[in-house]
Amino acid sequence: LYKTDFVVGLKATHGVTNKADQLAIAFEPSYTDGFTRNEDIAKFFSDAEDATHLFATHNSKAMAIAKYQTPVAETTIPVGFSATLNGTVEILLTAFPEGWSVWLKDYKTGAIKNLNTGSYSFVNEPAFGPDRFALVISKTAVDLKETNGIGEQPLVYAANGNLLINMNGSTGNDVTITMLDATGRVVYYTEQNEVSTDFIQPLTLKTGVYMVRIENKTSGNVYTEKLFW
């Protein structure tokens, strides 16, 4: 089915219902990033009240099996989770190529977990929506610091045509936010005084890869994040 030995597998189990779901992400140089009908397997969502869903996302498409180009260094893949019931959920790594690093970012809590060293547990809150996580996958070690909560680094992601930023350590400071496309053209810019924790900005952009630059004018720190729209 995968036609490759380079597969990252995840499993999510809901602690209340004990229902589980799995996601597989396969890598080969010939694969196309994102959703294509001849490569990827679309996610089927059950209407059952106790169903648990884990899936990769790209351009409003959900995938149970996603195929991506083998990263040169590292790649970030949005991952969604949905369940109608509250409760603790555990995500664990079921497969990964030897020597690869797999990290999970939780955009709601700011937590960053190295899944190579153990599973990640979180409290599901259906009202937050499915766009909660991202996987950072690398063929080598990744220079990330594992954390259980809010840190200094802002967390940048996209959902439903919105640019969303959890400001974390920059909350209450003066910041500038610049968004550039793949050619370096500025597609969005704003200056925010005493910025709130959750920054949301609706944007109409073409599908593609963008770079978000956040400058904390108060501390002088500058953060950059690659974003798939």
CSV table of C-alpha atoms in Angstrom, one decimal:
chain,number,residue,atom,x,y,z
A,1,LEU,CA,0.0,0.0,0.0
A,2,TYR,CA,2.8,2.5,0.9
A,3,LYS,CA,5.4,1.2,-1.6
A,4,THR,CA,8.1,2.6,0.7
A,5,ASP,CA,9.9,1.7,3.9
A,6,PHE,CA,9.8,5.3,5.1
A,7,VAL,CA,6.5,5.5,7.0
A,8,VAL,CA,5.6,7.6,10.1
A,9,GLY,CA,2.6,6.1,12.0
A,10,LEU,CA,0.5,7.6,14.7
A,11,LYS,CA,-2.2,6.2,16.9
A,12,ALA,CA,-4.7,8.3,19.0
A,13,THR,CA,-6.7,6.6,21.8
A,14,HIS,CA,-9.6,8.3,23.7
A,15,GLY,CA,-9.3,7.5,27.4
A,16,VAL,CA,-13.1,7.6,28.0
A,17,THR,CA,-14.3,5.5,25.1
A,18,ASN,CA,-11.1,3.5,24.4
A,19,LYS,CA,-11.8,4.1,20.7
A,20,ALA,CA,-8.7,4.6,18.6
A,21,ASP,CA,-7.7,5.8,15.2
A,22,GLN,CA,-4.5,5.7,13.2
A,23,LEU,CA,-2.7,7.9,10.7
A,24,ALA,CA,0.1,6.9,8.3
A,25,ILE,CA,2.4,9.4,6.5
A,26,ALA,CA,4.6,7.8,3.8
A,27,PHE,CA,7.7,9.4,2.2
A,28,GLU,CA,9.4,9.0,-1.2
A,29,PRO,CA,11.2,11.6,-3.4
A,30,SER,CA,8.6,11.0,-6.1
A,31,TYR,CA,5.5,11.7,-4.0
A,32,THR,CA,3.6,14.9,-4.2
A,33,ASP,CA,3.1,17.0,-1.1
A,34,GLY,CA,-0.5,17.6,-0.1
A,35,PHE,CA,-3.6,15.8,-1.4
A,36,THR,CA,-3.7,14.0,-4.7
A,37,ARG,CA,-6.3,11.4,-5.6
A,38,ASN,CA,-3.8,8.9,-7.1
A,39,GLU,CA,-1.6,8.9,-4.0
A,40,ASP,CA,-3.4,9.7,-0.8
A,41,ILE,CA,-6.3,8.0,1.0
A,42,ALA,CA,-9.0,10.4,2.0
A,43,LYS,CA,-10.2,10.3,5.6
A,44,PHE,CA,-13.6,8.8,6.3
A,45,PHE,CA,-15.4,10.4,9.2
A,46,SER,CA,-17.8,8.3,11.2
A,47,ASP,CA,-21.1,9.8,12.5
A,48,ALA,CA,-20.9,7.6,15.7
A,49,GLU,CA,-21.0,9.7,18.8
A,50,ASP,CA,-18.0,8.0,20.4
A,51,ALA,CA,-15.8,8.1,17.2
A,52,THR,CA,-12.2,9.2,17.4
A,53,HIS,CA,-10.5,10.7,14.3
A,54,LEU,CA,-6.8,11.3,13.6
A,55,PHE,CA,-5.8,12.7,10.2
A,56,ALA,CA,-3.3,14.7,8.2
A,57,THR,CA,-4.6,18.0,6.6
A,58,HIS,CA,-3.7,20.0,3.6
A,59,ASN,CA,-5.8,22.7,1.9
A,60,SER,CA,-9.0,21.7,3.7
A,61,LYS,CA,-8.5,18.0,2.7
A,62,ALA,CA,-8.3,15.3,5.4
A,63,MET,CA,-6.1,12.2,4.8
A,64,ALA,CA,-5.9,8.8,6.6
A,65,ILE,CA,-2.9,7.9,4.5
A,66,ALA,CA,-0.8,10.9,3.3
A,67,LYS,CA,2.2,10.8,1.0
A,68,TYR,CA,4.9,13.4,1.0
A,69,GLN,CA,8.2,14.0,-0.6
A,70,THR,CA,11.1,12.8,1.5
A,71,PRO,CA,12.4,15.9,3.4
A,72,VAL,CA,15.8,17.2,2.6
A,73,ALA,CA,16.2,18.3,6.2
A,74,GLU,CA,12.8,18.6,7.9
A,75,THR,CA,9.1,19.2,7.1
A,76,THR,CA,6.1,20.3,9.0
A,77,ILE,CA,2.7,18.5,8.4
A,78,PRO,CA,-0.6,19.7,9.9
A,79,VAL,CA,-2.4,17.0,11.8
A,80,GLY,CA,-6.0,17.2,12.9
A,81,PHE,CA,-7.9,15.4,15.7
A,82,SER,CA,-11.6,15.3,16.4
A,83,ALA,CA,-13.9,13.6,18.9
A,84,THR,CA,-17.3,14.8,20.2
A,85,LEU,CA,-16.6,13.7,23.8
A,86,ASN,CA,-14.3,15.5,26.2
A,87,GLY,CA,-11.6,13.4,28.0
A,88,THR,CA,-7.9,12.6,27.9
A,89,VAL,CA,-6.4,11.4,24.6
A,90,GLU,CA,-3.1,9.7,24.1
A,91,ILE,CA,-1.1,10.0,20.8
A,92,LEU,CA,1.8,7.6,20.3
A,93,LEU,CA,4.3,6.9,17.6
A,94,THR,CA,3.7,3.4,16.0
A,95,ALA,CA,6.3,3.5,13.2
A,96,PHE,CA,9.1,5.7,12.0
A,97,PRO,CA,12.2,5.3,9.8
A,98,GLU,CA,15.4,4.5,11.7
A,99,GLY,CA,17.2,7.7,12.7
A,100,TRP,CA,14.3,10.0,12.0
A,101,SER,CA,13.0,12.5,14.6
A,102,VAL,CA,9.2,13.0,15.0
A,103,TRP,CA,8.0,15.9,17.2
A,104,LEU,CA,4.4,16.9,17.9
A,105,LYS,CA,3.3,20.5,18.4
A,106,ASP,CA,0.1,21.3,20.3
A,107,TYR,CA,-1.1,24.7,19.2
A,108,LYS,CA,-3.7,24.9,22.0
A,109,THR,CA,-1.4,24.4,24.9
A,110,GLY,CA,2.0,25.3,23.4
A,111,ALA,CA,3.4,21.9,24.3
A,112,ILE,CA,6.1,20.3,22.1
A,113,LYS,CA,6.7,16.6,22.5
A,114,ASN,CA,9.4,14.3,21.1
A,115,LEU,CA,7.3,11.3,20.2
A,116,ASN,CA,10.5,9.2,19.8
A,117,THR,CA,10.8,9.2,23.5
A,118,GLY,CA,7.2,8.6,24.5
A,119,SER,CA,3.5,9.3,23.9
A,120,TYR,CA,1.7,12.6,24.3
A,121,SER,CA,-1.5,13.0,26.3
A,122,PHE,CA,-3.9,16.0,26.2
A,123,VAL,CA,-7.4,16.9,27.2
A,124,ASN,CA,-9.8,16.9,24.2
A,125,GLU,CA,-12.0,20.0,23.9
A,126,PRO,CA,-14.3,19.7,20.9
A,127,ALA,CA,-15.0,23.4,20.8
A,128,PHE,CA,-11.4,24.1,19.9
A,129,GLY,CA,-11.8,22.5,16.5
A,130,PRO,CA,-9.7,19.9,14.7
A,131,ASP,CA,-6.7,22.1,13.6
A,132,ARG,CA,-4.8,21.5,16.8
A,133,PHE,CA,-1.5,19.8,15.9
A,134,ALA,CA,1.5,19.7,13.6
A,135,LEU,CA,4.2,17.1,13.1
A,136,VAL,CA,7.8,18.2,12.7
A,137,ILE,CA,9.5,15.3,10.9
A,138,SER,CA,13.3,15.2,10.1
A,139,LYS,CA,15.8,12.6,8.8
A,140,THR,CA,18.1,13.9,11.5
A,141,ALA,CA,17.9,15.3,15.1
A,142,VAL,CA,15.7,18.4,15.4
A,143,ASP,CA,16.8,21.3,17.5
A,144,LEU,CA,13.5,21.7,19.4
A,145,LYS,CA,13.1,22.1,23.2
A,146,GLU,CA,10.5,19.8,24.7
A,147,THR,CA,8.0,21.7,26.8
A,148,ASN,CA,4.7,20.9,28.6
A,149,GLY,CA,3.2,24.4,28.2
A,150,ILE,CA,3.5,28.0,27.1
A,151,GLY,CA,7.0,29.0,26.1
A,152,GLU,CA,8.6,32.1,24.4
A,153,GLN,CA,8.2,30.9,20.8
A,154,PRO,CA,4.9,32.1,19.1
A,155,LEU,CA,2.9,29.2,17.5
A,156,VAL,CA,1.8,30.0,14.0
A,157,TYR,CA,-0.8,28.0,12.0
A,158,ALA,CA,-3.6,28.4,9.5
A,159,ALA,CA,-7.2,27.2,9.7
A,160,ASN,CA,-10.3,28.0,7.6
A,161,GLY,CA,-8.7,30.9,5.8
A,162,ASN,CA,-7.4,32.5,9.0
A,163,LEU,CA,-3.9,33.2,10.1
A,164,LEU,CA,-3.7,32.2,13.8
A,165,ILE,CA,-0.9,33.0,16.2
A,166,ASN,CA,-0.6,32.0,19.8
A,167,MET,CA,1.7,34.7,21.0
A,168,ASN,CA,3.0,32.8,24.1
A,169,GLY,CA,5.9,34.8,25.5
A,170,SER,CA,5.1,37.9,23.4
A,171,THR,CA,1.6,38.4,24.9
A,172,GLY,CA,1.2,42.0,26.0
A,173,ASN,CA,4.2,43.2,24.0
A,174,ASP,CA,4.4,45.4,20.9
A,175,VAL,CA,5.0,43.2,17.8
A,176,THR,CA,5.1,43.4,14.0
A,177,ILE,CA,3.8,40.5,11.9
A,178,THR,CA,5.0,40.1,8.3
A,179,MET,CA,3.9,37.3,6.0
A,180,LEU,CA,5.8,36.6,2.8
A,181,ASP,CA,5.1,34.3,-0.1
A,182,ALA,CA,7.7,31.9,-1.7
A,183,THR,CA,9.1,34.8,-3.9
A,184,GLY,CA,9.7,37.0,-0.9
A,185,ARG,CA,6.7,39.3,-1.6
A,186,VAL,CA,5.0,40.7,1.5
A,187,VAL,CA,1.4,39.6,1.4
A,188,TYR,CA,0.4,40.8,4.9
A,189,TYR,CA,1.9,43.2,7.4
A,190,THR,CA,0.6,44.6,10.7
A,191,GLU,CA,1.8,46.4,13.8
A,192,GLN,CA,0.2,45.4,17.1
A,193,ASN,CA,0.5,47.2,20.4
A,194,GLU,CA,0.1,45.1,23.6
A,195,VAL,CA,-0.9,42.1,21.5
A,196,SER,CA,-3.3,39.6,23.0
A,197,THR,CA,-2.4,35.9,23.4
A,198,ASP,CA,-4.6,34.7,20.4
A,199,PHE,CA,-4.1,36.7,17.2
A,200,ILE,CA,-6.6,35.9,14.4
A,201,GLN,CA,-6.5,37.5,10.9
A,202,PRO,CA,-8.7,36.3,8.0
A,203,LEU,CA,-6.7,36.3,4.7
A,204,THR,CA,-7.5,35.4,1.1
A,205,LEU,CA,-4.3,33.7,-0.2
A,206,LYS,CA,-3.4,31.2,-2.8
A,207,THR,CA,-2.4,27.7,-1.7
A,208,GLY,CA,1.3,27.5,-1.1
A,209,VAL,CA,4.1,27.9,1.4
A,210,TYR,CA,4.6,31.2,3.3
A,211,MET,CA,7.0,32.6,5.8
A,212,VAL,CA,5.7,34.4,8.9
A,213,ARG,CA,8.0,36.8,10.7
A,214,ILE,CA,7.1,38.1,14.1
A,215,GLU,CA,9.3,40.8,15.7
A,216,ASN,CA,8.8,41.5,19.4
A,217,LYS,CA,9.5,45.2,19.5
A,218,THR,CA,9.6,45.1,23.3
A,219,SER,CA,12.2,42.4,23.7
A,220,GLY,CA,13.9,42.6,20.3
A,221,ASN,CA,13.4,38.9,19.6
A,222,VAL,CA,12.5,37.8,16.1
A,223,TYR,CA,10.7,34.6,15.3
A,224,THR,CA,10.1,33.0,11.9
A,225,GLU,CA,7.9,30.1,11.0
A,226,LYS,CA,7.1,28.3,7.7
A,227,LEU,CA,3.4,28.0,7.1
A,228,PHE,CA,1.4,25.9,4.6
A,229,TRP,CA,-1.7,27.6,3.4
